[in-house]
């Protein structure tokens, strides 16, 4: 008996009706498990640390031709619900759009790759395996999401030989951009400690603000690089400077500042940490102020160099949209930063304009196009 086809638009709407604000599962993965098991996929819940994740495979475990999709069903909070003109978890379909939280980021893409995978195994069961690794923790800490899935897969001898992450990648027009890598991201929290004093006698104090301002000016005016083959130039932004000092006649003992760096493959989190610390030591010595730096690296930069996987996806995008997607490494981080340690990975998904916003939506036509693109990717991969 042949399985019924999955309508990706109806499935998107059904998923939106599952209120899966991180870390809540909201019924989204249970729904997908039912759909996938009905189509012959072997499903395992890979929950960790209170986060729900779903692993689904059609075909043999450990097959050398295992094509994977990765995505998330968790969504960001709705904010002030009164400002929405639709019910955020209503999954309403009107004016050619599916509306609600997660419509764009990224329940539609999950629905699209589920529908595409089911369609492919239904019409032309491939020689190989299809793996869907779906997490409930991308918008949160991402500690027990895709990482938990990949850890579990490694223990079980489950592997993807190539993977597409379905995050929204197109700035305005469907098909115009895919991502072949991402910049790294890190944050440095500086605390400068000096000696408090009377502002009329600065020579008797050690003002941490003076040192901090010098440090930040040095960091922000330094050109990290001029960009590399596939990346724009790295950037450094000062995100906050704080003393909380209400007095005008006192210079404070402590001052804090935070900088965020988005970096390309000319750097690593470690090399930039060294640079930041060395700079702080130098300025600290000059001003007699002590600097403490706490640094968190949320992701290293990575790239899947243009090759068979990016060409396969680009050809599918062009066939369905008429546009040749740009290979980009712009934007924030995504779970591709974890998948890249497992297998070659690229990202392609919808137009991202409404992600995380009030009245989030996805165009019905785009969801159908995305499904057709993912289907072409699978067919192309297994035909090769
Ligand atoms: Zn997302």
mmCIF file of C-alpha atoms and ligand atoms in Angstrom:
data_model
loop_
_atom_site.group_PDB
_atom_site.id
_atom_site.type_symbol
_atom_site.label_atom_id
_atom_site.label_comp_id
_atom_site.label_asym_id
_atom_site.label_seq_id
_atom_site.Cartn_x
_atom_site.Cartn_y
_atom_site.Cartn_z
ATOM 1 C CA UNK A 1 0.000 0.000 0.000
ATOM 2 C CA UNK A 2 1.287 3.430 -0.855
ATOM 3 C CA UNK A 3 1.440 6.108 1.789
ATOM 4 C CA UNK A 4 -0.645 9.196 1.393
ATOM 5 C CA UNK A 5 1.189 12.322 0.239
ATOM 6 C CA UNK A 6 1.803 14.976 2.882
ATOM 7 C CA UNK A 7 0.558 18.502 2.215
ATOM 8 C CA UNK A 8 3.406 20.699 3.509
ATOM 9 C CA UNK A 9 1.135 23.733 3.888
ATOM 10 C CA UNK A 10 -1.395 21.900 6.055
ATOM 11 C CA UNK A 11 1.455 20.339 8.022
ATOM 12 C CA UNK A 12 2.989 23.791 8.612
ATOM 13 C CA UNK A 13 -0.344 25.025 9.946
ATOM 14 C CA UNK A 14 -0.709 21.958 12.168
ATOM 15 C CA UNK A 15 2.801 22.502 13.539
ATOM 16 C CA UNK A 16 2.060 26.167 14.267
ATOM 17 C CA UNK A 17 -0.891 25.005 16.369
ATOM 18 C CA UNK A 18 1.609 23.205 18.611
ATOM 19 C CA UNK A 19 2.768 25.927 21.051
ATOM 20 C CA UNK A 20 6.417 24.875 21.127
ATOM 21 C CA UNK A 21 8.159 27.911 22.603
ATOM 22 C CA UNK A 22 11.622 26.698 23.687
ATOM 23 C CA UNK A 23 11.921 24.430 25.656
ATOM 24 C CA UNK A 24 8.295 23.206 25.287
ATOM 25 C CA UNK A 25 7.743 20.357 22.849
ATOM 26 C CA UNK A 26 4.162 21.525 22.400
ATOM 27 C CA UNK A 27 3.109 18.402 20.536
ATOM 28 C CA UNK A 28 5.158 19.292 17.439
ATOM 29 C CA UNK A 29 7.551 16.347 17.525
ATOM 30 C CA UNK A 30 4.802 13.924 18.509
ATOM 31 C CA UNK A 31 2.875 15.083 15.445
ATOM 32 C CA UNK A 32 5.900 14.635 13.165
ATOM 33 C CA UNK A 33 6.707 11.234 14.611
ATOM 34 C CA UNK A 34 3.189 10.072 13.781
ATOM 35 C CA UNK A 35 3.455 11.363 10.218
ATOM 36 C CA UNK A 36 6.900 9.869 9.641
ATOM 37 C CA UNK A 37 6.181 6.499 11.192
ATOM 38 C CA UNK A 38 3.101 6.303 8.985
ATOM 39 C CA UNK A 39 5.421 6.701 5.998
ATOM 40 C CA UNK A 40 7.838 3.965 7.063
ATOM 41 C CA UNK A 41 10.443 6.041 8.895
ATOM 42 C CA UNK A 42 12.031 4.605 12.029
ATOM 43 C CA UNK A 43 11.719 7.260 14.710
ATOM 44 C CA UNK A 44 13.508 7.724 18.005
ATOM 45 C CA UNK A 45 13.020 10.497 20.516
ATOM 46 C CA UNK A 46 16.445 11.703 21.577
ATOM 47 C CA UNK A 47 15.517 13.821 24.571
ATOM 48 C CA UNK A 48 18.237 15.288 26.765
ATOM 49 C CA UNK A 49 18.278 17.835 29.569
ATOM 50 C CA UNK A 50 14.543 18.462 29.352
ATOM 51 C CA UNK A 51 14.679 19.096 25.607
ATOM 52 C CA UNK A 52 12.758 16.975 23.106
ATOM 53 C CA UNK A 53 14.441 15.964 19.837
ATOM 54 C CA UNK A 54 13.364 13.598 17.088
ATOM 55 C CA UNK A 55 15.567 11.375 14.956
ATOM 56 C CA UNK A 56 13.913 9.744 11.942
ATOM 57 C CA UNK A 57 15.495 7.477 9.364
ATOM 58 C CA UNK A 58 14.179 5.753 6.274
ATOM 59 C CA UNK A 59 16.523 3.058 4.985
ATOM 60 C CA UNK A 60 19.415 1.246 6.571
ATOM 61 C CA UNK A 61 21.417 2.522 9.512
ATOM 62 C CA UNK A 62 24.948 3.538 8.581
ATOM 63 C CA UNK A 63 24.297 3.446 4.842
ATOM 64 C CA UNK A 64 27.153 5.280 3.069
ATOM 65 C CA UNK A 65 24.568 7.279 1.117
ATOM 66 C CA UNK A 66 22.575 8.864 3.919
ATOM 67 C CA UNK A 67 21.163 12.263 3.101
ATOM 68 C CA UNK A 68 20.130 14.358 6.072
ATOM 69 C CA UNK A 69 17.934 17.341 6.837
ATOM 70 C CA UNK A 70 18.220 19.307 10.039
ATOM 71 C CA UNK A 71 15.716 21.748 11.477
ATOM 72 C CA UNK A 72 13.939 22.845 14.611
ATOM 73 C CA UNK A 73 10.334 22.974 15.778
ATOM 74 C CA UNK A 74 10.912 25.226 18.788
ATOM 75 C CA UNK A 75 9.993 28.860 18.354
ATOM 76 C CA UNK A 76 10.747 32.168 20.053
ATOM 77 C CA UNK A 77 8.134 33.723 22.380
ATOM 78 C CA UNK A 78 5.309 35.715 20.783
ATOM 79 C CA UNK A 79 5.942 38.906 22.771
ATOM 80 C CA UNK A 80 2.862 41.062 23.336
ATOM 81 C CA UNK A 81 0.062 38.958 21.899
ATOM 82 C CA UNK A 82 -2.224 42.009 21.671
ATOM 83 C CA UNK A 83 -0.021 43.404 18.888
ATOM 84 C CA UNK A 84 -0.648 40.359 16.674
ATOM 85 C CA UNK A 85 -3.475 40.560 14.148
ATOM 86 C CA UNK A 86 -3.712 36.762 14.013
ATOM 87 C CA UNK A 87 -3.624 34.147 16.785
ATOM 88 C CA UNK A 88 0.109 33.351 17.109
ATOM 89 C CA UNK A 89 -0.630 29.643 17.474
ATOM 90 C CA UNK A 90 -3.709 29.602 15.250
ATOM 91 C CA UNK A 91 -2.048 28.365 12.056
ATOM 92 C CA UNK A 92 -4.458 30.434 10.000
ATOM 93 C CA UNK A 93 -4.151 30.227 6.217
ATOM 94 C CA UNK A 94 -5.366 33.303 4.367
ATOM 95 C CA UNK A 95 -4.250 35.746 1.674
ATOM 96 C CA UNK A 96 -1.908 33.103 0.302
ATOM 97 C CA UNK A 97 0.040 32.886 3.548
ATOM 98 C CA UNK A 98 0.286 30.656 6.589
ATOM 99 C CA UNK A 99 0.321 32.795 9.716
ATOM 100 C CA UNK A 100 1.717 32.315 13.187
ATOM 101 C CA UNK A 101 4.817 31.919 15.327
ATOM 102 C CA UNK A 102 7.235 29.583 13.582
ATOM 103 C CA UNK A 103 5.630 29.956 10.139
ATOM 104 C CA UNK A 104 8.886 31.324 8.769
ATOM 105 C CA UNK A 105 11.436 30.145 11.355
ATOM 106 C CA UNK A 106 11.114 27.283 10.655
ATOM 107 C CA UNK A 107 8.130 24.982 10.926
ATOM 108 C CA UNK A 108 7.419 25.469 7.218
ATOM 109 C CA UNK A 109 10.844 24.156 6.234
ATOM 110 C CA UNK A 110 10.476 21.179 8.575
ATOM 111 C CA UNK A 111 7.096 20.460 6.988
ATOM 112 C CA UNK A 112 8.687 20.887 3.547
ATOM 113 C CA UNK A 113 11.517 18.408 4.130
ATOM 114 C CA UNK A 114 9.173 15.938 5.783
ATOM 115 C CA UNK A 115 6.783 16.140 2.820
ATOM 116 C CA UNK A 116 9.659 15.901 0.329
ATOM 117 C CA UNK A 117 11.214 12.894 2.069
ATOM 118 C CA UNK A 118 7.891 11.072 2.319
ATOM 119 C CA UNK A 119 7.192 11.793 -1.345
ATOM 120 C CA UNK A 120 10.586 10.476 -2.443
ATOM 121 C CA UNK A 121 10.391 7.212 -0.505
ATOM 122 C CA UNK A 122 6.830 6.777 -1.723
ATOM 123 C CA UNK A 123 7.531 7.322 -5.423
ATOM 124 C CA UNK A 124 11.052 6.062 -5.912
ATOM 125 C CA UNK A 125 12.545 4.451 -2.800
ATOM 126 C CA UNK A 126 16.230 5.409 -3.024
ATOM 127 C CA UNK A 127 19.271 3.212 -2.705
ATOM 128 C CA UNK A 128 20.436 4.739 0.562
ATOM 129 C CA UNK A 129 18.926 6.359 3.604
ATOM 130 C CA UNK A 130 17.176 9.610 4.443
ATOM 131 C CA UNK A 131 17.715 11.055 7.901
ATOM 132 C CA UNK A 132 15.686 13.826 9.498
ATOM 133 C CA UNK A 133 17.272 15.281 12.631
ATOM 134 C CA UNK A 134 14.740 17.629 14.197
ATOM 135 C CA UNK A 135 15.428 19.494 17.410
ATOM 136 C CA UNK A 136 13.368 21.336 19.979
ATOM 137 C CA UNK A 137 16.260 23.535 21.096
ATOM 138 C CA UNK A 138 17.659 25.840 18.450
ATOM 139 C CA UNK A 139 16.250 29.138 19.668
ATOM 140 C CA UNK A 140 17.375 28.496 23.247
ATOM 141 C CA UNK A 141 20.751 27.453 24.561
ATOM 142 C CA UNK A 142 21.170 24.826 21.814
ATOM 143 C CA UNK A 143 23.051 22.661 24.295
ATOM 144 C CA UNK A 144 20.700 19.690 24.239
ATOM 145 C CA UNK A 145 19.301 20.056 20.739
ATOM 146 C CA UNK A 146 21.178 19.230 17.552
ATOM 147 C CA UNK A 147 24.248 18.485 19.663
ATOM 148 C CA UNK A 148 22.281 15.812 21.565
ATOM 149 C CA UNK A 149 21.110 14.329 18.267
ATOM 150 C CA UNK A 150 24.643 14.212 16.869
ATOM 151 C CA UNK A 151 26.066 12.720 20.087
ATOM 152 C CA UNK A 152 23.377 10.057 20.072
ATOM 153 C CA UNK A 153 23.968 9.332 16.390
ATOM 154 C CA UNK A 154 27.707 8.908 16.941
ATOM 155 C CA UNK A 155 27.053 6.399 19.746
ATOM 156 C CA UNK A 156 24.680 4.396 17.552
ATOM 157 C CA UNK A 157 26.672 4.342 14.350
ATOM 158 C CA UNK A 158 24.119 6.615 12.695
ATOM 159 C CA UNK A 159 25.637 9.034 10.197
ATOM 160 C CA UNK A 160 24.642 11.547 7.542
ATOM 161 C CA UNK A 161 26.899 11.817 4.514
ATOM 162 C CA UNK A 162 25.586 15.280 3.624
ATOM 163 C CA UNK A 163 23.072 17.588 5.269
ATOM 164 C CA UNK A 164 20.856 20.544 4.455
ATOM 165 C CA UNK A 165 19.727 22.809 7.288
ATOM 166 C CA UNK A 166 16.371 24.398 6.488
ATOM 167 C CA UNK A 167 16.794 27.780 8.193
ATOM 168 C CA UNK A 168 15.454 30.787 6.267
ATOM 169 C CA UNK A 169 18.320 31.995 4.061
ATOM 170 C CA UNK A 170 16.729 34.321 1.500
ATOM 171 C CA UNK A 171 16.751 38.050 2.343
ATOM 172 C CA UNK A 172 13.881 39.083 0.039
ATOM 173 C CA UNK A 173 13.304 36.800 -2.922
ATOM 174 C CA UNK A 174 12.737 33.076 -2.725
ATOM 175 C CA UNK A 175 15.821 31.327 -4.080
ATOM 176 C CA UNK A 176 18.284 34.192 -4.059
ATOM 177 C CA UNK A 177 20.643 32.986 -1.334
ATOM 178 C CA UNK A 178 21.962 29.876 0.352
ATOM 179 C CA UNK A 179 24.564 29.606 3.082
ATOM 180 C CA UNK A 180 27.730 27.563 2.793
ATOM 181 C CA UNK A 181 29.200 28.651 6.108
ATOM 182 C CA UNK A 182 28.787 31.036 8.932
ATOM 183 C CA UNK A 183 30.893 33.532 10.760
ATOM 184 C CA UNK A 184 31.962 32.696 14.276
ATOM 185 C CA UNK A 185 30.579 34.599 17.229
ATOM 186 C CA UNK A 186 32.108 35.447 20.578
ATOM 187 C CA UNK A 187 31.497 37.835 23.427
ATOM 188 C CA UNK A 188 34.010 39.374 25.819
ATOM 189 C CA UNK A 189 32.893 40.765 29.178
ATOM 190 C CA UNK A 190 35.474 43.179 30.578
ATOM 191 C CA UNK A 191 35.630 44.400 34.144
ATOM 192 C CA UNK A 192 38.085 47.200 34.900
ATOM 193 C CA UNK A 193 38.984 47.713 38.552
ATOM 194 C CA UNK A 194 40.762 50.857 39.716
ATOM 195 C CA UNK A 195 40.667 53.030 42.798
ATOM 196 C CA UNK A 196 37.608 55.148 43.599
ATOM 197 C CA UNK A 197 38.186 58.837 44.209
ATOM 198 C CA UNK A 198 37.044 62.459 44.164
ATOM 199 C CA UNK A 199 36.500 63.717 40.642
ATOM 200 C CA UNK A 200 38.241 66.991 41.574
ATOM 201 C CA UNK A 201 41.452 65.068 42.284
ATOM 202 C CA UNK A 202 41.697 62.456 39.520
ATOM 203 C CA UNK A 203 45.416 62.131 40.102
ATOM 204 C CA UNK A 204 44.672 60.538 43.495
ATOM 205 C CA UNK A 205 42.390 57.884 42.027
ATOM 206 C CA UNK A 206 42.694 55.295 39.287
ATOM 207 C CA UNK A 207 39.651 55.768 37.108
ATOM 208 C CA UNK A 208 38.705 52.478 35.446
ATOM 209 C CA UNK A 209 36.512 54.334 32.937
ATOM 210 C CA UNK A 210 39.459 56.136 31.381
ATOM 211 C CA UNK A 211 41.240 52.842 30.872
ATOM 212 C CA UNK A 212 38.100 51.145 29.622
ATOM 213 C CA UNK A 213 37.432 53.871 27.078
ATOM 214 C CA UNK A 214 41.009 53.588 25.813
ATOM 215 C CA UNK A 215 40.708 49.813 25.598
ATOM 216 C CA UNK A 216 37.399 49.923 23.727
ATOM 217 C CA UNK A 217 38.595 52.598 21.331
ATOM 218 C CA UNK A 218 41.640 50.477 20.538
ATOM 219 C CA UNK A 219 39.537 47.388 19.949
ATOM 220 C CA UNK A 220 36.805 49.045 17.924
ATOM 221 C CA UNK A 221 39.167 51.013 15.699
ATOM 222 C CA UNK A 222 41.335 47.986 14.905
ATOM 223 C CA UNK A 223 40.684 46.455 11.497
ATOM 224 C CA UNK A 224 40.498 42.728 12.140
ATOM 225 C CA UNK A 225 40.877 41.745 8.469
ATOM 226 C CA UNK A 226 39.678 42.675 4.977
ATOM 227 C CA UNK A 227 37.504 39.632 4.426
ATOM 228 C CA UNK A 228 38.546 36.269 3.001
ATOM 229 C CA UNK A 229 37.619 34.240 -0.078
ATOM 230 C CA UNK A 230 34.109 33.397 1.129
ATOM 231 C CA UNK A 231 33.644 35.802 4.018
ATOM 232 C CA UNK A 232 33.077 39.490 4.643
ATOM 233 C CA UNK A 233 35.428 41.299 6.991
ATOM 234 C CA UNK A 234 35.154 40.383 10.662
ATOM 235 C CA UNK A 235 33.385 42.899 12.871
ATOM 236 C CA UNK A 236 33.627 43.992 16.475
ATOM 237 C CA UNK A 237 30.798 45.841 18.222
ATOM 238 C CA UNK A 238 30.726 47.395 21.669
ATOM 239 C CA UNK A 239 27.376 46.295 23.066
ATOM 240 C CA UNK A 240 27.362 47.947 26.497
ATOM 241 C CA UNK A 241 29.406 50.122 28.866
ATOM 242 C CA UNK A 242 28.260 50.219 32.487
ATOM 243 C CA UNK A 243 29.318 51.824 35.741
ATOM 244 C CA UNK A 244 26.001 52.555 37.413
ATOM 245 C CA UNK A 245 27.642 55.576 39.008
ATOM 246 C CA UNK A 246 24.981 58.178 39.970
ATOM 247 C CA UNK A 247 27.434 60.747 41.362
ATOM 248 C CA UNK A 248 29.190 63.531 39.431
ATOM 249 C CA UNK A 249 31.871 64.095 42.043
ATOM 250 C CA UNK A 250 33.045 60.499 42.404
ATOM 251 C CA UNK A 251 35.012 58.394 39.981
ATOM 252 C CA UNK A 252 34.091 54.720 40.356
ATOM 253 C CA UNK A 253 36.132 51.733 41.405
ATOM 254 C CA UNK A 254 34.740 49.419 38.738
ATOM 255 C CA UNK A 255 33.481 49.731 35.191
ATOM 256 C CA UNK A 256 32.268 47.039 32.818
ATOM 257 C CA UNK A 257 31.903 46.704 29.084
ATOM 258 C CA UNK A 258 30.941 44.001 26.628
ATOM 259 C CA UNK A 259 32.030 43.522 23.043
ATOM 260 C CA UNK A 260 30.675 41.041 20.505
ATOM 261 C CA UNK A 261 32.814 39.837 17.615
ATOM 262 C CA UNK A 262 31.568 38.149 14.429
ATOM 263 C CA UNK A 263 34.616 36.629 12.817
ATOM 264 C CA UNK A 264 35.615 34.885 9.634
ATOM 265 C CA UNK A 265 38.036 32.058 8.927
ATOM 266 C CA UNK A 266 41.066 34.311 9.293
ATOM 267 C CA UNK A 267 40.595 33.940 13.055
ATOM 268 C CA UNK A 268 39.575 31.479 15.710
ATOM 269 C CA UNK A 269 37.890 32.057 19.033
ATOM 270 C CA UNK A 270 41.226 31.278 20.691
ATOM 271 C CA UNK A 271 43.320 33.655 18.567
ATOM 272 C CA UNK A 272 40.871 36.497 19.172
ATOM 273 C CA UNK A 273 40.734 35.729 22.902
ATOM 274 C CA UNK A 274 44.522 36.047 23.031
ATOM 275 C CA UNK A 275 44.360 39.338 21.163
ATOM 276 C CA UNK A 276 41.659 40.752 23.467
ATOM 277 C CA UNK A 277 43.505 39.699 26.624
ATOM 278 C CA UNK A 278 46.873 41.024 25.434
ATOM 279 C CA UNK A 279 45.271 44.370 24.616
ATOM 280 C CA UNK A 280 43.632 44.531 28.057
ATOM 281 C CA UNK A 281 46.926 43.751 29.807
ATOM 282 C CA UNK A 282 48.717 46.493 27.863
ATOM 283 C CA UNK A 283 46.099 49.169 28.565
ATOM 284 C CA UNK A 284 45.720 48.009 32.161
ATOM 285 C CA UNK A 285 49.466 48.448 32.748
ATOM 286 C CA UNK A 286 49.424 51.892 31.178
ATOM 287 C CA UNK A 287 46.618 53.117 33.457
ATOM 288 C CA UNK A 288 47.347 51.106 36.595
ATOM 289 C CA UNK A 289 43.945 49.490 36.291
ATOM 290 C CA UNK A 290 43.251 45.801 36.481
ATOM 291 C CA UNK A 291 41.286 44.196 33.668
ATOM 292 C CA UNK A 292 39.442 40.964 33.964
ATOM 293 C CA UNK A 293 38.050 39.394 30.788
ATOM 294 C CA UNK A 294 35.460 36.662 30.664
ATOM 295 C CA UNK A 295 35.078 35.373 27.125
ATOM 296 C CA UNK A 296 32.418 33.058 25.703
ATOM 297 C CA UNK A 297 32.711 31.591 22.219
ATOM 298 C CA UNK A 298 29.303 30.617 20.893
ATOM 299 C CA UNK A 299 30.594 29.265 17.591
ATOM 300 C CA UNK A 300 33.721 29.121 15.444
ATOM 301 C CA UNK A 301 33.468 30.178 11.831
ATOM 302 C CA UNK A 302 33.127 27.391 9.309
ATOM 303 C CA UNK A 303 32.777 26.830 5.606
ATOM 304 C CA UNK A 304 31.738 23.972 3.377
ATOM 305 C CA UNK A 305 33.762 24.955 0.295
ATOM 306 C CA UNK A 306 31.685 25.164 -2.899
ATOM 307 C CA UNK A 307 31.454 21.646 -4.293
ATOM 308 C CA UNK A 308 29.022 18.804 -4.997
ATOM 309 C CA UNK A 309 26.610 19.563 -2.138
ATOM 310 C CA UNK A 310 26.287 23.304 -2.767
ATOM 311 C CA UNK A 311 26.036 22.670 -6.519
ATOM 312 C CA UNK A 312 23.286 20.098 -5.981
ATOM 313 C CA UNK A 313 21.234 22.488 -3.854
ATOM 314 C CA UNK A 314 21.892 25.466 -6.146
ATOM 315 C CA UNK A 315 20.741 23.487 -9.182
ATOM 316 C CA UNK A 316 17.520 22.473 -7.407
ATOM 317 C CA UNK A 317 16.880 26.084 -6.367
ATOM 318 C CA UNK A 318 17.461 27.349 -9.887
ATOM 319 C CA UNK A 319 15.201 24.688 -11.414
ATOM 320 C CA UNK A 320 12.301 25.699 -9.152
ATOM 321 C CA UNK A 321 12.766 29.464 -8.807
ATOM 322 C CA UNK A 322 14.780 30.508 -11.855
ATOM 323 C CA UNK A 323 17.299 32.195 -9.555
ATOM 324 C CA UNK A 324 20.900 31.098 -9.068
ATOM 325 C CA UNK A 325 21.443 31.400 -5.318
ATOM 326 C CA UNK A 326 24.401 33.357 -4.003
ATOM 327 C CA UNK A 327 26.706 31.297 -1.756
ATOM 328 C CA UNK A 328 26.760 33.363 1.416
ATOM 329 C CA UNK A 329 28.330 33.142 4.866
ATOM 330 C CA UNK A 330 26.458 36.114 6.327
ATOM 331 C CA UNK A 331 24.080 36.303 9.250
ATOM 332 C CA UNK A 332 24.031 34.893 12.744
ATOM 333 C CA UNK A 333 24.727 31.395 13.940
ATOM 334 C CA UNK A 334 22.631 28.293 13.297
ATOM 335 C CA UNK A 335 22.795 24.607 14.123
ATOM 336 C CA UNK A 336 24.919 24.124 11.000
ATOM 337 C CA UNK A 337 27.798 25.072 13.341
ATOM 338 C CA UNK A 338 27.328 21.663 15.014
ATOM 339 C CA UNK A 339 26.494 19.649 11.886
ATOM 340 C CA UNK A 340 29.698 20.867 10.196
ATOM 341 C CA UNK A 341 31.719 18.602 12.516
ATOM 342 C CA UNK A 342 29.663 15.626 11.317
ATOM 343 C CA UNK A 343 29.398 16.006 7.522
ATOM 344 C CA UNK A 344 29.335 18.613 4.727
ATOM 345 C CA UNK A 345 26.454 20.993 5.396
ATOM 346 C CA UNK A 346 24.752 23.861 3.577
ATOM 347 C CA UNK A 347 21.644 25.829 4.435
ATOM 348 C CA UNK A 348 18.711 26.729 2.286
ATOM 349 C CA UNK A 349 15.241 27.842 3.291
ATOM 350 C CA UNK A 350 12.576 30.491 2.930
ATOM 351 C CA UNK A 351 12.609 34.265 2.784
ATOM 352 C CA UNK A 352 13.421 35.223 6.359
ATOM 353 C CA UNK A 353 11.854 38.668 6.574
ATOM 354 C CA UNK A 354 9.193 37.886 9.189
ATOM 355 C CA UNK A 355 11.245 35.634 11.428
ATOM 356 C CA UNK A 356 10.867 36.360 15.157
ATOM 357 C CA UNK A 357 8.451 39.206 14.346
ATOM 358 C CA UNK A 358 4.828 39.915 15.175
ATOM 359 C CA UNK A 359 2.498 38.467 12.503
ATOM 360 C CA UNK A 360 5.123 35.960 11.317
ATOM 361 C CA UNK A 361 4.102 34.266 8.082
ATOM 362 C CA UNK A 362 5.226 32.115 5.179
ATOM 363 C CA UNK A 363 3.918 32.343 1.620
ATOM 364 C CA UNK A 364 1.997 29.227 0.629
ATOM 365 C CA UNK A 365 3.664 29.321 -2.790
ATOM 366 C CA UNK A 366 7.114 29.467 -1.185
ATOM 367 C CA UNK A 367 6.395 26.473 1.051
ATOM 368 C CA UNK A 368 5.401 24.494 -2.034
ATOM 369 C CA UNK A 369 8.508 25.666 -3.890
ATOM 370 C CA UNK A 370 10.709 24.759 -0.955
ATOM 371 C CA UNK A 371 9.197 21.275 -0.840
ATOM 372 C CA UNK A 372 9.869 20.833 -4.551
ATOM 373 C CA UNK A 373 13.452 22.052 -4.085
ATOM 374 C CA UNK A 374 14.127 19.613 -1.236
ATOM 375 C CA UNK A 375 12.606 16.846 -3.315
ATOM 376 C CA UNK A 376 14.895 17.668 -6.232
ATOM 377 C CA UNK A 377 17.861 17.693 -3.858
ATOM 378 C CA UNK A 378 17.018 14.192 -2.659
ATOM 379 C CA UNK A 379 16.356 12.871 -6.145
ATOM 380 C CA UNK A 380 19.546 14.448 -7.436
ATOM 381 C CA UNK A 381 21.600 13.082 -4.548
ATOM 382 C CA UNK A 382 20.397 9.517 -4.981
ATOM 383 C CA UNK A 383 20.561 9.663 -8.784
ATOM 384 C CA UNK A 384 24.246 10.591 -8.713
HETATM 385 ZN ZN1 LIG B 1 15.543 29.027 13.091
#
